[in-house]
Short mmCIF file of C-alpha atoms in Angstrom, two decimals:
data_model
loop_
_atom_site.label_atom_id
_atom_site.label_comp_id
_atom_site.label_asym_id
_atom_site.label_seq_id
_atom_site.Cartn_x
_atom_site.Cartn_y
_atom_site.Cartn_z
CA UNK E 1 26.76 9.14 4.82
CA UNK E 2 24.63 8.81 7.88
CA UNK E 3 26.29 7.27 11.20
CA UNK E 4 23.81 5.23 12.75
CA UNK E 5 25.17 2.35 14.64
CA UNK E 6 24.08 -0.79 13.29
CA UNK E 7 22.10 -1.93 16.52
CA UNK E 8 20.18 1.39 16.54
CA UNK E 9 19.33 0.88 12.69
CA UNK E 10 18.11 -3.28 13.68
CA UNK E 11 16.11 -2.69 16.61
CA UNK E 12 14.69 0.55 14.84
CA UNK E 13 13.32 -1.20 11.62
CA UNK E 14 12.56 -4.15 13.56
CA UNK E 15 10.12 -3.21 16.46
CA UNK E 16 10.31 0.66 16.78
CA UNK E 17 9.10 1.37 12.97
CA UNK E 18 8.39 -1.55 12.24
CA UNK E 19 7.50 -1.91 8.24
CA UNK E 20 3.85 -3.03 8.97
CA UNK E 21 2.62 -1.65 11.96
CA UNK E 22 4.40 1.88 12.19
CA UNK E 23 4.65 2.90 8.56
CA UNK E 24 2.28 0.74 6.72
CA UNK E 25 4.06 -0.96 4.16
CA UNK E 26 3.98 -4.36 2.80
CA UNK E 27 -0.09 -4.44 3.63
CA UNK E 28 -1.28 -6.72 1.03
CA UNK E 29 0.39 -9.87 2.61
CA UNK E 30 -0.58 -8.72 5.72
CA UNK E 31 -3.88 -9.05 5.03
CA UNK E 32 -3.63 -11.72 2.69
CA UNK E 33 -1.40 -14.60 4.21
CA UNK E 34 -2.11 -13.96 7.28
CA UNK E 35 -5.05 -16.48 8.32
CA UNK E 36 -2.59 -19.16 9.46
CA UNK E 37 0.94 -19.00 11.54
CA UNK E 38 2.72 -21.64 9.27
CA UNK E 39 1.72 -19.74 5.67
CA UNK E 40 2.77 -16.18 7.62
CA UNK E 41 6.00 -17.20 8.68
CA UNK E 42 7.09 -18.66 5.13
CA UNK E 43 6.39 -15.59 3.95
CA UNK E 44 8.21 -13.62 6.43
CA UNK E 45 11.04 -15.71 5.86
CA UNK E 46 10.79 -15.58 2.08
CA UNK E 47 10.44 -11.74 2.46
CA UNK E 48 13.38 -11.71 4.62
CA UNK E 49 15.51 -13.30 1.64
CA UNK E 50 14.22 -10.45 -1.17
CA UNK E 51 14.92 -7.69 1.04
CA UNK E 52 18.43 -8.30 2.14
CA UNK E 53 19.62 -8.95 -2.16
CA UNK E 54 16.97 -5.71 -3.13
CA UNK E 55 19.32 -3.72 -0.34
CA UNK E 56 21.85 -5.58 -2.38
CA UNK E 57 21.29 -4.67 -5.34
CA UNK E 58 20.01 -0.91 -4.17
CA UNK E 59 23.83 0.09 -2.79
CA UNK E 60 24.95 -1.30 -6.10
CA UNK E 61 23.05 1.21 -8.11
CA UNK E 62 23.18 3.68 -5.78
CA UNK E 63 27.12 3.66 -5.54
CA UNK E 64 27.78 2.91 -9.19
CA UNK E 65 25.16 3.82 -11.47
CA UNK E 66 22.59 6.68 -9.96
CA UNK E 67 25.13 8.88 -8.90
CA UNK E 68 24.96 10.96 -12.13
CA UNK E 69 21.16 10.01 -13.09
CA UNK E 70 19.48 10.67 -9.81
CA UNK E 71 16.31 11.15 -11.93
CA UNK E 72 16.36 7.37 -12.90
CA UNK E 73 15.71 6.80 -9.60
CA UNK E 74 12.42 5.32 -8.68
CA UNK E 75 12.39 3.22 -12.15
CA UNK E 76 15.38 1.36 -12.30
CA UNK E 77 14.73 0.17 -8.70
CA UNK E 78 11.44 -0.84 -10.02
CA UNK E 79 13.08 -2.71 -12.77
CA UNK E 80 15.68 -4.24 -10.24
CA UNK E 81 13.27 -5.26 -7.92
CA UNK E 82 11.38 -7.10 -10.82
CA UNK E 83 13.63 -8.98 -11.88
CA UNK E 84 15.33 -9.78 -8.47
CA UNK E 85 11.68 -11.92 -7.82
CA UNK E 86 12.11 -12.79 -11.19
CA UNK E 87 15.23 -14.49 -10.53
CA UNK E 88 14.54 -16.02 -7.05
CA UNK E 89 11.61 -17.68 -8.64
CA UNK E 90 13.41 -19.32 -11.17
CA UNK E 91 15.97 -19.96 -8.84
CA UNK E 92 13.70 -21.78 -5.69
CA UNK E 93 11.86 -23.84 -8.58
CA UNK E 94 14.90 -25.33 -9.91
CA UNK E 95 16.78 -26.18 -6.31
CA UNK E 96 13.59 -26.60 -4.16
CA UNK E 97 10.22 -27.84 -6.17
CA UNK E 98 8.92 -28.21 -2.77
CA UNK E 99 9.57 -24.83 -1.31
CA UNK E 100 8.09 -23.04 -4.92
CA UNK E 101 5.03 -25.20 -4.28
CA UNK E 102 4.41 -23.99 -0.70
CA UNK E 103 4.91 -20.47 -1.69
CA UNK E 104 2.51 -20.35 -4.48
CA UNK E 105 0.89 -17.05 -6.11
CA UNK E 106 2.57 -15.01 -2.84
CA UNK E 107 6.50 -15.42 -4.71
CA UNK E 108 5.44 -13.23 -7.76
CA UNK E 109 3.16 -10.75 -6.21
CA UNK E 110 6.28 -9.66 -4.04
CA UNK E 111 7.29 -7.29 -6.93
CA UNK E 112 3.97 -5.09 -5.82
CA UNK E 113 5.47 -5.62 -2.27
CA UNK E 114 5.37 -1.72 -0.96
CA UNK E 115 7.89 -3.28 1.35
CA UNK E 116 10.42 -4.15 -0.62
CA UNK E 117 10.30 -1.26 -3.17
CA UNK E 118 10.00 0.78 -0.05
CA UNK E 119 13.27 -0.62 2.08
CA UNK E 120 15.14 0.40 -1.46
CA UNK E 121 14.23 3.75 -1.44
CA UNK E 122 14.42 4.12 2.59
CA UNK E 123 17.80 2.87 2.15
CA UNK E 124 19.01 5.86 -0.41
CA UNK E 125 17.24 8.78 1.42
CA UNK E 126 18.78 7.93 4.65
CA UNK E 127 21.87 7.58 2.85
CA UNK E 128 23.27 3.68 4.55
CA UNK E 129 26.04 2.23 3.74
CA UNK E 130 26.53 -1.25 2.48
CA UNK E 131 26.76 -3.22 6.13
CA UNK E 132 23.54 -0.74 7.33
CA UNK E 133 21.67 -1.50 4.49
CA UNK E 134 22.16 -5.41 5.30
CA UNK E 135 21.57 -4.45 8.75
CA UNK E 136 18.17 -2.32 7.36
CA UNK E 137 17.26 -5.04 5.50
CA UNK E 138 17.71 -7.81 8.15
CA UNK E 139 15.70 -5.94 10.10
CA UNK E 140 12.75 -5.29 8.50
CA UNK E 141 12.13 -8.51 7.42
CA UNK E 142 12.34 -9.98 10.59
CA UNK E 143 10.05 -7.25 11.71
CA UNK E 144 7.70 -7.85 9.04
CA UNK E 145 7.82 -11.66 9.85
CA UNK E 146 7.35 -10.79 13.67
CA UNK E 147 4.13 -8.77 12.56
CA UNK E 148 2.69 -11.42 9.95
CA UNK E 149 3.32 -13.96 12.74
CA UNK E 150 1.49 -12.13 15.42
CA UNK E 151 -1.42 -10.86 13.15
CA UNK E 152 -1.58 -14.94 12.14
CA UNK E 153 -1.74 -16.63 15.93
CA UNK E 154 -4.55 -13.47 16.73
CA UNK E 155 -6.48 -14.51 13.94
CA UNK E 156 -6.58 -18.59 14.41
CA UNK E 157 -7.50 -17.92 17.79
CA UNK E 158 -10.38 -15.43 17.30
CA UNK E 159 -11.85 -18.04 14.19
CA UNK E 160 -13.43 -19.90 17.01
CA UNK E 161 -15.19 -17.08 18.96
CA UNK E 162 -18.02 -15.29 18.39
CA UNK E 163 -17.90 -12.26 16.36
CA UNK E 164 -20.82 -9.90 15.49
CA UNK E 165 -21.73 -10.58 11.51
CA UNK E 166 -20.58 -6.99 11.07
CA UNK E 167 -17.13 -7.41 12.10
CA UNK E 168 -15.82 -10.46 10.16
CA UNK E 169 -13.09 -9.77 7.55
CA UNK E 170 -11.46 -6.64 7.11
CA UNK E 171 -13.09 -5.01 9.16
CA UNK E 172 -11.67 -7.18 12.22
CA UNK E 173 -8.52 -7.37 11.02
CA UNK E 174 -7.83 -3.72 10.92
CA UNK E 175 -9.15 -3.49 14.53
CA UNK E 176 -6.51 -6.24 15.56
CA UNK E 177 -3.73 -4.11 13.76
CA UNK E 178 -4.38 -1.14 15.02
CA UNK E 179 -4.34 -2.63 18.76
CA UNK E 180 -0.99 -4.41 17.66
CA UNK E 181 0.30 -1.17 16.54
CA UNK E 182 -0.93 0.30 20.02
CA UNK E 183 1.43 -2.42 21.44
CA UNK E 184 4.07 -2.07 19.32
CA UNK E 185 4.13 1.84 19.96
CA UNK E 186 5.58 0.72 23.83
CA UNK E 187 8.99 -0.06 22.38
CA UNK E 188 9.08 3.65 21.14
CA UNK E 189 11.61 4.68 24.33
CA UNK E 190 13.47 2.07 23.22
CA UNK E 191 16.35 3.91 21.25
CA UNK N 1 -16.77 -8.98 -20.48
CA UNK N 2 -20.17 -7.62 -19.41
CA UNK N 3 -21.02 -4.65 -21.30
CA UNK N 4 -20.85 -1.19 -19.36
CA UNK N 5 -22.13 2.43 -20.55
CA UNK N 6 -18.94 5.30 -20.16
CA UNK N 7 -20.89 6.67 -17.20
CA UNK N 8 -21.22 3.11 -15.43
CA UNK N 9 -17.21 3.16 -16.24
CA UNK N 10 -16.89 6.52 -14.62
CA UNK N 11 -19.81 6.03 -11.68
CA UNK N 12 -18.53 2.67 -10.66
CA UNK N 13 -14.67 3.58 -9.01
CA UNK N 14 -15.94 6.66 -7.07
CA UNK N 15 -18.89 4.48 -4.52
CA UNK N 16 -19.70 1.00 -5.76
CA UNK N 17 -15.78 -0.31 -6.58
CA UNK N 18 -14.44 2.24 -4.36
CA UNK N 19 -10.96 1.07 -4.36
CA UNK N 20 -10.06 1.88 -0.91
CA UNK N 21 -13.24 0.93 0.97
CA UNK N 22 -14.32 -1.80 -1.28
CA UNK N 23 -11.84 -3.40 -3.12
CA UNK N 24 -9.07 -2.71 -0.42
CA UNK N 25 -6.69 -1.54 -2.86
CA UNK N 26 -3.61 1.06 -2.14
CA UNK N 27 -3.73 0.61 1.53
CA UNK N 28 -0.17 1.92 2.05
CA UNK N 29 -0.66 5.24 0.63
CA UNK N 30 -4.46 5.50 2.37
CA UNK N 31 -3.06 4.43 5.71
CA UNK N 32 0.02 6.08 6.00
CA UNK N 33 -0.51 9.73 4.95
CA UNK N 34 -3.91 10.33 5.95
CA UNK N 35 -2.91 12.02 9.45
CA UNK N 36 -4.23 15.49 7.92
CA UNK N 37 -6.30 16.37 5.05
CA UNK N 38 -3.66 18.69 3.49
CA UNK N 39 -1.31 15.26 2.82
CA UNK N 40 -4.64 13.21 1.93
CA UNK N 41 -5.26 15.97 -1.25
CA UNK N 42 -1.70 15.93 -2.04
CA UNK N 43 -1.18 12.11 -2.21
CA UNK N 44 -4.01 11.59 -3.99
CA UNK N 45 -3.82 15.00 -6.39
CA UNK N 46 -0.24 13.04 -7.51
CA UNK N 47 -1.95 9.50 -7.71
CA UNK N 48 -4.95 10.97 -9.82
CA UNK N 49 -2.22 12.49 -12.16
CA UNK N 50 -0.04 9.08 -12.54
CA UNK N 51 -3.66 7.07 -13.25
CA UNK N 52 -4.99 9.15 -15.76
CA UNK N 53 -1.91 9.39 -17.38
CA UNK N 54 -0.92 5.82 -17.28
CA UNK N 55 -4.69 4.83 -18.71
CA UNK N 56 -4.32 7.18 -21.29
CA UNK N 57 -0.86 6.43 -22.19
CA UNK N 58 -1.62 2.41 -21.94
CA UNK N 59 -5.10 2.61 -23.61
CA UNK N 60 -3.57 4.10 -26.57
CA UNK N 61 -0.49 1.73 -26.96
CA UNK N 62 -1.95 -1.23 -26.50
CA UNK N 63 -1.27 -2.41 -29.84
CA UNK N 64 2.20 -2.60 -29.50
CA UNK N 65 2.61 -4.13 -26.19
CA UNK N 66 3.31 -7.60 -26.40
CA UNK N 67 1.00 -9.73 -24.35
CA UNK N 68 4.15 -11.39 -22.39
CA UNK N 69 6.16 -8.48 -21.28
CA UNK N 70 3.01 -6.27 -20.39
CA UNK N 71 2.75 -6.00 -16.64
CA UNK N 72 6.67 -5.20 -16.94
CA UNK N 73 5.36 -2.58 -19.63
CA UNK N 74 2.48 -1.17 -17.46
CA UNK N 75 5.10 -1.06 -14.08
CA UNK N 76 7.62 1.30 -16.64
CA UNK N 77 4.60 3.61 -17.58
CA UNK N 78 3.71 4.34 -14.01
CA UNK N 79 7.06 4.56 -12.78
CA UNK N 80 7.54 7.26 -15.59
CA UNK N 81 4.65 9.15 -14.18
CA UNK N 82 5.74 8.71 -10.38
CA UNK N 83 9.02 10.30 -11.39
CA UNK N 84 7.09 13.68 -12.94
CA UNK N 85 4.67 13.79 -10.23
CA UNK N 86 7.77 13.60 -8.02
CA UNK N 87 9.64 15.86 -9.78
CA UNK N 88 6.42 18.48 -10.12
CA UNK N 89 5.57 18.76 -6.67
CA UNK N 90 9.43 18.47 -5.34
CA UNK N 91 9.29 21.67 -7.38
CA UNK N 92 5.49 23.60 -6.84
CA UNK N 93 4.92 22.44 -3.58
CA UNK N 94 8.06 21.67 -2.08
CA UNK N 95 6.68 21.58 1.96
CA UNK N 96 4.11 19.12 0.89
CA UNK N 97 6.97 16.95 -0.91
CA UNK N 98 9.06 16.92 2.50
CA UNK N 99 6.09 15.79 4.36
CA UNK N 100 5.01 12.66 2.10
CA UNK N 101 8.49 11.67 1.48
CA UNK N 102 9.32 8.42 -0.16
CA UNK N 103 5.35 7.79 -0.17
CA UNK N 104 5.11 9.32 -3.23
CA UNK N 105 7.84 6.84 -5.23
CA UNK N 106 5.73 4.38 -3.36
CA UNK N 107 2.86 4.84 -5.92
CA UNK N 108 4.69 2.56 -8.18
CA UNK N 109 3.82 0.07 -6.13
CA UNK N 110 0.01 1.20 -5.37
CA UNK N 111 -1.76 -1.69 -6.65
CA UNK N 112 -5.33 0.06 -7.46
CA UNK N 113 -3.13 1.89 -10.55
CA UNK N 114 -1.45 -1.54 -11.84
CA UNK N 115 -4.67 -3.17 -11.36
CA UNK N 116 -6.77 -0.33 -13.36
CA UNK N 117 -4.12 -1.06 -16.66
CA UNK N 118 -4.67 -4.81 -16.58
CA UNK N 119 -8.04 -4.76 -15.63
CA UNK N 120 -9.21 -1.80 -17.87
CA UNK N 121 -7.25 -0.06 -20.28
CA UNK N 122 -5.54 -3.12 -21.07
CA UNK N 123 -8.99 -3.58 -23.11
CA UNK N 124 -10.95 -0.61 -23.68
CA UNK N 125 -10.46 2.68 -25.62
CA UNK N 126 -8.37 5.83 -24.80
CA UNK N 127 -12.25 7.69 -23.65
CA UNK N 128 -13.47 4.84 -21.79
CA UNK N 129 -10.30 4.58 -19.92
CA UNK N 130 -9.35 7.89 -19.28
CA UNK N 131 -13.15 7.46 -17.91
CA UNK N 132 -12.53 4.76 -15.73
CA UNK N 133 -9.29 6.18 -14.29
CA UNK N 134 -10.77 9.63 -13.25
CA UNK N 135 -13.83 7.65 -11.60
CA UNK N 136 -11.30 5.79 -9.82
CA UNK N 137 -9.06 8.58 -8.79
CA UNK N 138 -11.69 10.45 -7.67
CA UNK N 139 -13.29 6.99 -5.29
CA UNK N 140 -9.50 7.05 -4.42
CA UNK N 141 -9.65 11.02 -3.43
CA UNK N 142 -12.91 10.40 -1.49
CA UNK N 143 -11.74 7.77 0.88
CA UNK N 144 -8.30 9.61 1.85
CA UNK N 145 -10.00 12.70 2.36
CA UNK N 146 -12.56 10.99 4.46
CA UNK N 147 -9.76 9.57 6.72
CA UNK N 148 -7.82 12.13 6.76
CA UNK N 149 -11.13 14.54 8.10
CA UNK N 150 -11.27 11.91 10.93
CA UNK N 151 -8.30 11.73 11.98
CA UNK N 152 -7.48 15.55 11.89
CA UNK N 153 -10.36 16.44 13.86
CA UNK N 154 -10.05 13.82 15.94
CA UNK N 155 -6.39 13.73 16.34
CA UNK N 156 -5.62 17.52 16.64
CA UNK N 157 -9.20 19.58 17.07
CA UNK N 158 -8.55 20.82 13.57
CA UNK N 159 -9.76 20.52 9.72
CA UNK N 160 -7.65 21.85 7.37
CA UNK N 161 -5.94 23.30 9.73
CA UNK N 162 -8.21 25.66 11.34
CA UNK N 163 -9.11 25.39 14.80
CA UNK N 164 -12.44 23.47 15.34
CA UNK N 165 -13.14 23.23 19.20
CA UNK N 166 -11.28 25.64 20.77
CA UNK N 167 -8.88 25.60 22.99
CA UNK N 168 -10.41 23.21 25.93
CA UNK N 169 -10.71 20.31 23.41
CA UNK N 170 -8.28 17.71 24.37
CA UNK N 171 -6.68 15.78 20.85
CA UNK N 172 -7.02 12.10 20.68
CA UNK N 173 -3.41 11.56 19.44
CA UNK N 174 -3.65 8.13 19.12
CA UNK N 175 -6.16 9.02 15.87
CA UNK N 176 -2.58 10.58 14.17
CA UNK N 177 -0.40 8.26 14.86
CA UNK N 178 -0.18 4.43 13.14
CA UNK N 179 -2.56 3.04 15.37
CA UNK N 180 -5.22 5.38 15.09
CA UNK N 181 -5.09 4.61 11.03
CA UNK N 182 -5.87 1.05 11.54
CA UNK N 183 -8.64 1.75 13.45
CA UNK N 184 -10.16 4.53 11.74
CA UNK N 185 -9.85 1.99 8.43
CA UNK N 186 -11.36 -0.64 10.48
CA UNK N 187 -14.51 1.40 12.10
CA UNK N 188 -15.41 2.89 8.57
CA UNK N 189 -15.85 -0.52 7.62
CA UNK N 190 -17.51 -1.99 10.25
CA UNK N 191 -19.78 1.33 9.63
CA UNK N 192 -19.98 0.19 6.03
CA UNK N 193 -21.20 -3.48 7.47
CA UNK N 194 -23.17 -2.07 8.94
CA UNK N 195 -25.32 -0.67 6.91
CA UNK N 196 -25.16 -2.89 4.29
CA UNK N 197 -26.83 -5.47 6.61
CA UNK N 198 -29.75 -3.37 7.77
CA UNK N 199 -30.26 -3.15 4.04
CA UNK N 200 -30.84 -6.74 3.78
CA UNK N 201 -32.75 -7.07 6.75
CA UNK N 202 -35.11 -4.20 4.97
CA UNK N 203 -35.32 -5.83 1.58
CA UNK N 204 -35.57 -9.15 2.97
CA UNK N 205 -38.82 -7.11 5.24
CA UNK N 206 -40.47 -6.06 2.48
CA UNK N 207 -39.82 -9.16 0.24
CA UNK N 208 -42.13 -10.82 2.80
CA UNK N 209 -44.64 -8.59 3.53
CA UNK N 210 -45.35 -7.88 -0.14
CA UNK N 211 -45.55 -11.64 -1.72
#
């Protein structure tokens, strides 16, 4: 069992390492949703909702199940995570049509989310408990949001100005997260 | 579906589909273990196994996956694989396995291998896909190994390892951290932009001189 204290474990997946700018996962939205601030932060927000019931649902197994089965590791957290977005999509589309709309394609494609596959098996090799998982989970998805919401207000503002032909798309966008990285690298003496 | 020849299948993931540089695929696994070129060949030595296997393994069932269930299908194949590739270098090359850490369960989740299944083998013979998924594993190979030559010389003096520059050389270590992946990822394209415009400008040249 590892002995972090919870605030160490928030403020370290939430700035320090954070999940998008330190150790790379969770990418594809990233790049995806991340052309304006109001699309970025409902998807930080419905990230933030996945990864606290995947660390959920990860203890569960972990305490229960995988104990004896180690080897089963990697796929039934695959399968759990599945059917976890499985589930919240059925579940926003009957209690909030308006919500499911907003969300779109983004809701499914969060089972390829390297972020939340990755906070599950984060979770286990660090060996958290169940209130530093929540705390792990909590997080990271308000880091994640922090980044999407950054990356989002850099890129509105920079649609207006004049870029070399060279430089628009990806190409621009991985320039701007590697600064933000740069940035986010000050909060290292944090902890 | 356009048909291709088995050596456009094969040709076409390692430069023109690249799925790193092109079709911006995998990103994790390219970004976050490409700080040497020892970890680049190891990552992509176990994602080369897991595609070829999947393909082969998909290719061949096809017949018996029913068309509702089979992305949940494809996901179980290639977490099958991650867990021997896992298991095989946790037990041949146990240093490397320390360093990459949970990247390597993370190649369930590498997008360029779910994408191959659906977009490939999903459709085409056991050949033609093992084909296609050892073109793409080596475009896949070719852009980590690329980044991860950068960033070790850059970052540490060093390729493979050995000592480049000598002693006086003072390591960018911003190139081996986070940061310096983003921006190695971002000049590589802009390089890539680059040429591909001067291109243009050429063909567009010579399209006028010659009417």
């Amino acid at each position: 069992m590892n002995d972090q204290t919870l605030f160490s474990i928030f403020f370290s997946a939430m700035v320090v390492n954070n999940f998008t700018l330190a150790m790379f996962l969770g990418l594809c939205p990233f790049m995806g949703v991340s052309a304006r601030v109001e699309t970025a932060l409902r998807m930080g927000l419905a990230n933030i909702f996945v990864l606290v019931l995947t660390s959920l649902s990860a203890w569960v197994l972990n305490t229960f199940i995988l104990e004896s089965v180690p080897y089963l590791r990697i796929i039934s957290f695959i399968i759990v995570v599945a059917s976890l977005v499985q589930i919240v999509e059925m579940a926003v589309k009957k209690l909030s049509p308006t919500l499911f709309r907003q969300l779109g394609i983004f809701l499914p494609l969060m089972t390829t989310n390297c972020a939340i596959f990755g906070l599950a098996i984060f979770q286990t090799n660090r060996g958290y408990g169940f209130f530093q998982g929540l705390t792990f989970a909590v997080g990271a998805g308000l880091g994640l949001t922090l980044a999407l919401v950054l990356m989002a207000s850099i890129r509105e503002s920079v649609e207006f100005s004049d870029v070399p032909e060279i430089a628009k798309g990806t190409g621009l966008v991985l320039i701007i997260a590697g600064t933000l990285s740069m940035a986010f690298m000050g909060f290292a003496g944090l902890l | 579906m356009r048909k291709t020849t088995p050596s456009q299948d094969f040709i076409r993931g390692i430069w023109n589909e690249n799925p790193v540089l092109i079709q911006m695929l995998g990103l994790c696994p390219a970004l976050a273990v490409t700080n040497s070129v020892k970890n680049a060949l190891a990552m992509s030595a176990a994602t080369f196994f897991v595609i070829c296997c999947s393909s082969v393994l998909v290719s061949s069932c096809k017949r018996f996956i029913p068309n509702e269930v089979r992305i949940s299908a494809y996901i179980l194949v290639i977490a099958t694989f991650v867990t021997l590739a896992d298991m095989l270098l946790q037990a041949y090359a146990p240093v490397q396995h320390k360093e990459l850490g949970a990247f390597i369960a993370l190649i369930v989740v590498n997008c360029m291998i779910l994408g191959r299944q659906e977009a490939f083998s999903a459709k085409n013979n056991v050949y033609r896909s093992l084909l296609d998924a050892i073109g793409t594993g080596i475009g896949f190979t070719i852009a980590l190994v690329m980044m991860g030559g950068f960033r070790e010389i850059l970052g540490t003096g060093s390729f493979l390892e050995y000592s480049l520059f000598g002693a006086n050389f003072e390591p960018w270590v911003i190139m081996v951290l986070p940061a310096g992946g983003f921006l190695t990822l971002g000049f590589i394209l802009l390089a890539m932009g680059f040429v591909e415009q001067r291109k243009k400008t050429k063909t567009t040249l010579t399209a006028e001189q010659s009417p």
